Coordinates of C-alpha atoms in Angstrom, one line a residue:
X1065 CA 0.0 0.0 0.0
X1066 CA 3.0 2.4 0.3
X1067 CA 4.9 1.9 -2.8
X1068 CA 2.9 4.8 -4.7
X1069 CA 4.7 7.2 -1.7
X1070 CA 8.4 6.7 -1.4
X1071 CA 11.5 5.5 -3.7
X1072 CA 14.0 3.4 -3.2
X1073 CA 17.4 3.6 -4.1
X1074 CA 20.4 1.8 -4.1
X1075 CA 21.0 2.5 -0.5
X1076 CA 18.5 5.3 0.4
X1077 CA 14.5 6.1 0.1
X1078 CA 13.0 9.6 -1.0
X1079 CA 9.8 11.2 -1.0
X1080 CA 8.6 13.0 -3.4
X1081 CA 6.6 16.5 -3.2
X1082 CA 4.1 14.5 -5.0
X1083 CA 4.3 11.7 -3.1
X1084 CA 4.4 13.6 0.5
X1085 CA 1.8 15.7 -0.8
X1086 CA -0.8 12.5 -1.9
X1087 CA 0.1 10.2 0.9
X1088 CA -0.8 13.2 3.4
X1089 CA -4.2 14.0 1.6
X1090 CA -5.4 10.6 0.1
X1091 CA -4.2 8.3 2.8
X1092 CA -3.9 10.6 6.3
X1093 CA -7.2 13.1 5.4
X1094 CA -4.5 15.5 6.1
X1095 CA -4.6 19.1 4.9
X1096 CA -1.8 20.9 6.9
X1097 CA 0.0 23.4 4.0
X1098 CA 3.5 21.5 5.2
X1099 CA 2.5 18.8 3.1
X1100 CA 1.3 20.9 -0.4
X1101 CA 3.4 19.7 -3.1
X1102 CA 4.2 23.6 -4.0
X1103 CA 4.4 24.7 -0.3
X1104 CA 7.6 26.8 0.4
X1105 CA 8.7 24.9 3.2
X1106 CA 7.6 21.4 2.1
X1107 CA 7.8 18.9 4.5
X1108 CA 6.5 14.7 4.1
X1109 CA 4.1 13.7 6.2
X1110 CA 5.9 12.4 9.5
X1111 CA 3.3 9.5 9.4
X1112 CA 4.9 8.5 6.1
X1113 CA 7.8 8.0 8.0
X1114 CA 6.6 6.0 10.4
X1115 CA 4.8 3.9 8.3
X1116 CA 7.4 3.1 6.3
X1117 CA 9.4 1.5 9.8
X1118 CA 6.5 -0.3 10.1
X1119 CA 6.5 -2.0 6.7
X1120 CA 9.9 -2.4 6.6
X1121 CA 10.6 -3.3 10.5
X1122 CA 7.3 -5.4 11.0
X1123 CA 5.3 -5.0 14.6
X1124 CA 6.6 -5.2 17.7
X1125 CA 4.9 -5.2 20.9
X1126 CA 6.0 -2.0 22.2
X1127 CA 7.5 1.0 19.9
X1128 CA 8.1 3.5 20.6
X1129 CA 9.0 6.8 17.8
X1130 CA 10.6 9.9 18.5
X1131 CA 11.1 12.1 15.6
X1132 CA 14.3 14.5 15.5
X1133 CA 13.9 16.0 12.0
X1134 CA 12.4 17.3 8.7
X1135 CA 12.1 15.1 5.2
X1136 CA 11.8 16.9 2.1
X1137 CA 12.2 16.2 -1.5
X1138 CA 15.6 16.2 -1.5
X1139 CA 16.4 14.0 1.8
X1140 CA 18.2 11.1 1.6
X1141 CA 16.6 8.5 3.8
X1142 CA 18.7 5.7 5.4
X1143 CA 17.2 2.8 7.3
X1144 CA 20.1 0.2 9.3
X1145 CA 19.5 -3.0 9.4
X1146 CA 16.8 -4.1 11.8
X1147 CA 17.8 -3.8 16.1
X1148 CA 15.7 -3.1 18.9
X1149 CA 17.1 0.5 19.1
X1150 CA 18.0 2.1 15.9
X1151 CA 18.3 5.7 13.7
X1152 CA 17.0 6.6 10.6
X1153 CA 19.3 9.4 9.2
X1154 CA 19.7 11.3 6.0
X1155 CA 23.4 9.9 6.0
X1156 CA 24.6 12.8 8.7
X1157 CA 21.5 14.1 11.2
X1158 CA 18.9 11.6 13.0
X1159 CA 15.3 12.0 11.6
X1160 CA 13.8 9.4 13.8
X1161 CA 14.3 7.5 16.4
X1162 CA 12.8 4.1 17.0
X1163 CA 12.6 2.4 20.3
X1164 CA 10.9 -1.4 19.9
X1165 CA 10.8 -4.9 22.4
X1166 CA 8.5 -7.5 23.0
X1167 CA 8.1 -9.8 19.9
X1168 CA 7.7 -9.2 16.3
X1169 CA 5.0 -9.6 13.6
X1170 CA 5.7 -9.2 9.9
X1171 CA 1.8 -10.0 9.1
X1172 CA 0.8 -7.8 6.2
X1173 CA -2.6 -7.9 7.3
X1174 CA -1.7 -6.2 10.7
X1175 CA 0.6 -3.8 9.4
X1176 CA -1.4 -2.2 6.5
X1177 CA -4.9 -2.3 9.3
X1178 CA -2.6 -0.5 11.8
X1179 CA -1.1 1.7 9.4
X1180 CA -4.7 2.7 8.1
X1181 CA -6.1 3.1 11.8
X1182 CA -3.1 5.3 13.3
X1183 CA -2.9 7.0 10.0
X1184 CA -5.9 8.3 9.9
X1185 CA -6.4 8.8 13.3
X1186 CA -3.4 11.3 13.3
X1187 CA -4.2 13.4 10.4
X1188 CA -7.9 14.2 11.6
X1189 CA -6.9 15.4 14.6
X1190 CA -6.2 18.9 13.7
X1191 CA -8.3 21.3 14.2
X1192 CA -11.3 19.4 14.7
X1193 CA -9.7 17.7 18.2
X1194 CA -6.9 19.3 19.0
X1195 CA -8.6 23.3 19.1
X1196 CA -11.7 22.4 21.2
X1197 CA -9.2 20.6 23.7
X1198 CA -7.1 24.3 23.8
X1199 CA -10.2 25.4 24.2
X1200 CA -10.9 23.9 27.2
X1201 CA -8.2 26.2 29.2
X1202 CA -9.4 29.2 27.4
X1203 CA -6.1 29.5 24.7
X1204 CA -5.9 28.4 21.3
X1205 CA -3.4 28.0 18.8
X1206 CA -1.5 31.3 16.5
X1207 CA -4.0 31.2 13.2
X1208 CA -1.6 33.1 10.9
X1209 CA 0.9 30.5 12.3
X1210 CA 0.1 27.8 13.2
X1211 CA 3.0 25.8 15.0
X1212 CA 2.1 22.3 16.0
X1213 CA 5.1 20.1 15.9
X1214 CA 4.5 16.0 15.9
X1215 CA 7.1 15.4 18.7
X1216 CA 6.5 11.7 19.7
X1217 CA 4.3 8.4 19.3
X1218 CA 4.2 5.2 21.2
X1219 CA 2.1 2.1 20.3
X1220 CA 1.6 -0.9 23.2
X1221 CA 0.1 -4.2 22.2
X1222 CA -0.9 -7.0 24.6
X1223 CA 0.0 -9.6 22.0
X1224 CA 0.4 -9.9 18.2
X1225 CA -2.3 -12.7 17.8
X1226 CA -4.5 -10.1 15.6
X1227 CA -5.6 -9.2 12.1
X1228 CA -7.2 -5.9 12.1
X1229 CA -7.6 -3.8 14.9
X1230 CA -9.5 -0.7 14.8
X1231 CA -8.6 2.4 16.5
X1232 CA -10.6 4.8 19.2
X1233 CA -9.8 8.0 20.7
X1234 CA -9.3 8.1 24.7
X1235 CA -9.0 11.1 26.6
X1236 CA -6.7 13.6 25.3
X1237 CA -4.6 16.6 27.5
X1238 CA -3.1 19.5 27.2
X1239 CA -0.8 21.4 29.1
X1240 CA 1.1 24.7 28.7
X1241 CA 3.3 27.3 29.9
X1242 CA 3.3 30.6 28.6
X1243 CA 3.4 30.6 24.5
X1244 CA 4.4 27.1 24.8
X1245 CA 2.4 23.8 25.3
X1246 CA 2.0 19.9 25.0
X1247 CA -0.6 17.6 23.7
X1248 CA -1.2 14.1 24.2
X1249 CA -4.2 12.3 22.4
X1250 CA -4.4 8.6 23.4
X1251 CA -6.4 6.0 21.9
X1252 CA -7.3 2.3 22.1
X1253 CA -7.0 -0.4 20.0
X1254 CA -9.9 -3.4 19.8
X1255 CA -10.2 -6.3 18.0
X1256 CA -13.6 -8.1 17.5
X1257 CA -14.4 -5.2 20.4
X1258 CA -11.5 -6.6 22.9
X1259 CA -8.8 -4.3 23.7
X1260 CA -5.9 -5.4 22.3
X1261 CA -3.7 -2.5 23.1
X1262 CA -3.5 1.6 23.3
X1263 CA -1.1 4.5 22.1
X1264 CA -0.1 7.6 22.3
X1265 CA 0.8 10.9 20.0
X1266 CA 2.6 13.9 21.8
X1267 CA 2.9 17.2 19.7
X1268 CA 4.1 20.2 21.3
X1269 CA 2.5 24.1 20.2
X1270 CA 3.9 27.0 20.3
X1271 CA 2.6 30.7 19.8
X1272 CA -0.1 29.8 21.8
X1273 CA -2.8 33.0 22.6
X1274 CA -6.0 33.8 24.1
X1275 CA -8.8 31.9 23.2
X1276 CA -10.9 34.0 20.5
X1277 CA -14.3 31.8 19.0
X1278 CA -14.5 34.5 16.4
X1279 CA -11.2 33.5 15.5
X1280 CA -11.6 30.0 16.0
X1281 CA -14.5 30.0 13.9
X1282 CA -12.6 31.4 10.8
X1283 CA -9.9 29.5 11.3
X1284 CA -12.3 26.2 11.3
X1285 CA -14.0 27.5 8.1
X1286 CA -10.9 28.4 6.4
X1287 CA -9.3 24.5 7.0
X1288 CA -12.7 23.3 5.6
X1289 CA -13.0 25.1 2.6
X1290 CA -9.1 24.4 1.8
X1291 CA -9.8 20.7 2.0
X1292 CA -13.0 20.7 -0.1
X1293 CA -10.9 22.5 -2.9
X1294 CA -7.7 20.2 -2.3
X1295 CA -9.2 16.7 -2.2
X1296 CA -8.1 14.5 -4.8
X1297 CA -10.3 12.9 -7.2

């Protein structure tokens, strides 16, 4: 399911614009202007990269992803050979780190249904979860600029004797100090309606200001309409 989004080299991978830019849209619902193919700052998807551990790697029973820098079109991805702690690098900097123990799966089946679910999951958060749970504490996020910075993600499966788990949201948080804030959103994973495991994604925000639903609202209307007009066919 990946192989329309990356390509591999002799000894690296490289995403696209295009690629970035479709996976983010077609596969993660997700509209954030990093990810336009023509953006000035283009940046993939970070759930690209970790999708690609994933299919490459297999499942383990804990990971754990920590993600340290920026892919563009012009990044040279290398992935080591498999370990329990490794790097993947653009040949000099780390641009994640991946923590994993516990055993490992390398069943299609649950790879591409976790990659969906998390996928997914992650892409739709913003603004639609993330803003109302700023709102909460009466402070929202810069419109004009809107810095929220995937930071980290952890998965924790009870065993890998599953297919296809789907994913639902637990409670989220959010803290913050001053401009500058964290946010966890958690979820579950169930198979056949039995827990099978839970996760977490940390991003942390900066910028952040005084809750304004005038603003909000725009701001809401604004990432709507954009995605109407941007959806691929």
């Amino acid at each position: 399911m990946l192989s329309p989004f990356f390509q591999q080299h002799a000894d690296y991978v490289s995403i696209s614009r295009e690629q970035g830019c479709r996976f983010a849209k077609c596969v993660a619902d997700d509209y954030n202007p990093l990810h336009d193919k023509d953006a000035k700052k283009f940046c993939a998807p970070g759930d690209l990269l970790f999708s690609l551990v994933l299919d490459r790697y297999g499942i383990s029973e804990q990971m754990e992803f920590t993600f340290a820098g920026m892919v563009d079109e012009n990044t040279k991805l290398h992935f080591p050979e498999g370990a329990d702690e490794f790097d993947v690098t653009n040949g000099e900097k780390v641009i994640l780190k991946v923590k994993r123990s516990g055993k490992t799966s390398q069943c299609p089946a649950l790879t591409n249904s976790l990659i969906k679910n998390y996928v997914e999951f992650s892409g739709t958060t913003f603004p639609h979860v993330i803003i109302p749970l700023m709102g909460k504490q009466e402070v929202m996020i810069n419109p004009a600029r809107p810095m929220v910075i995937y930071e980290s993600m952890l998965i924790n499966l009870d065993n890998l004797d599953i297919t296809a788990p789907v994913l639902e949201f637990a409670e989220p948080s959010f803290e913050y100090a001053g401009k500058r804030g964290k946010i966890t959103l958690r979820f579950n994973l169930l198979e056949n309606g039995v827990k099978v495991g839970c996760g977490e994604k940390h991003m942390v925000v900066s910028g952040i200001r005084e809750y304004c639903q005038a603003t909000v609202d725009d701001l809401i209307a604004f990432y709507n309409e954009r995605k109407a007009t941007l959806k691929p066919a």
